[in-house]
Coordinates of C-alpha atoms in Angstrom, one line a residue:
X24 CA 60.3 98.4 112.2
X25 CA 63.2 100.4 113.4
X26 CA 62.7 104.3 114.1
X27 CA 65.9 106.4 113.7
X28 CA 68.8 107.2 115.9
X29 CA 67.6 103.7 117.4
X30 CA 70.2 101.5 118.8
X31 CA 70.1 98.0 117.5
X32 CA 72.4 94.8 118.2
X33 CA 74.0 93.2 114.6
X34 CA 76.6 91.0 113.6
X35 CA 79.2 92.1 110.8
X36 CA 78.1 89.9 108.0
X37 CA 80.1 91.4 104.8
X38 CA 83.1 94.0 105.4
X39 CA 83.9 95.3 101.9
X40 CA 86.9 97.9 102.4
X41 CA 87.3 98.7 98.6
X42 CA 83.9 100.0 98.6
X43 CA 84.1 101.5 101.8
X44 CA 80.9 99.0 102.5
X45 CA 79.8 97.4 105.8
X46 CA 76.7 94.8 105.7
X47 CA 75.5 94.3 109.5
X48 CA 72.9 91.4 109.9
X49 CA 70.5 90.9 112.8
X50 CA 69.4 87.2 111.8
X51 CA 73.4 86.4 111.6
X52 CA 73.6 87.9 115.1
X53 CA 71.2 85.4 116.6
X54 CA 72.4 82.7 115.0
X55 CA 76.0 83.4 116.4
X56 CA 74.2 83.7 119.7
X57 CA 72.1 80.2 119.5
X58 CA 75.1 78.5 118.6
X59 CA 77.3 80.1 121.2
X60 CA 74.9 78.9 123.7
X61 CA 74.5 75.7 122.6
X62 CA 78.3 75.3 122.5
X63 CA 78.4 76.6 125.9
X64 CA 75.8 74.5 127.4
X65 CA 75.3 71.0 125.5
X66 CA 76.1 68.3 127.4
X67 CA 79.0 65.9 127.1
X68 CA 76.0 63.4 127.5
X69 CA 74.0 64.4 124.7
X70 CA 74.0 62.6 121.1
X71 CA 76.4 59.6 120.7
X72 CA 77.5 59.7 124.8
X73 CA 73.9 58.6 126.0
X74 CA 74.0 54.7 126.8
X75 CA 71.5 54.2 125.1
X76 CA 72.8 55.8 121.9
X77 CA 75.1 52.5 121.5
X78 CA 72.0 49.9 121.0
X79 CA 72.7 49.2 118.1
X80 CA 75.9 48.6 118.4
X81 CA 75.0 46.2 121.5
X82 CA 73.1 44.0 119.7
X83 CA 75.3 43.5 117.3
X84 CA 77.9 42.8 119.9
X85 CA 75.3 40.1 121.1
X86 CA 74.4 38.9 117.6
X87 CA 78.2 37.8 116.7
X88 CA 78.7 36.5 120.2
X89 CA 76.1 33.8 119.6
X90 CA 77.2 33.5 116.2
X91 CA 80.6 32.3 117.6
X92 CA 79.5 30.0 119.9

């Protein structure tokens, strides 16, 4: 997969100075990455925010309103 003296991108996953040991991960580098950008860019919208994310919570609102009356 990877030819020598090739330059590749890796996250530290494991830093073992005892053993003088350093694990690099290329999966744990994309994963920091994918979650970085979804940090970066999710929207204050998404999830719970959306109106109509509260539905249920509306028609409960309405159920105990006619319950009361």
């Amino acid at each position: 997969r990877f030819v020598g003296g090739e330059r590749i991108d890796a996250a530290i996953a494991e830093l073992n100075l005892d053993k003088r040991k350093v694990s690099l991960s290329i999966k744990l580098l994309e994963e920091l990455q994918n979650k970085e950008a979804v940090d970066k860019f999710s929207s204050p919208l998404s999830g719970k925010n959306l109106p109509f994310s509260s539905l249920s919570d509306k028609l409960d609102d309405k159920k105990k309103k006619k319950e009361t009356e």
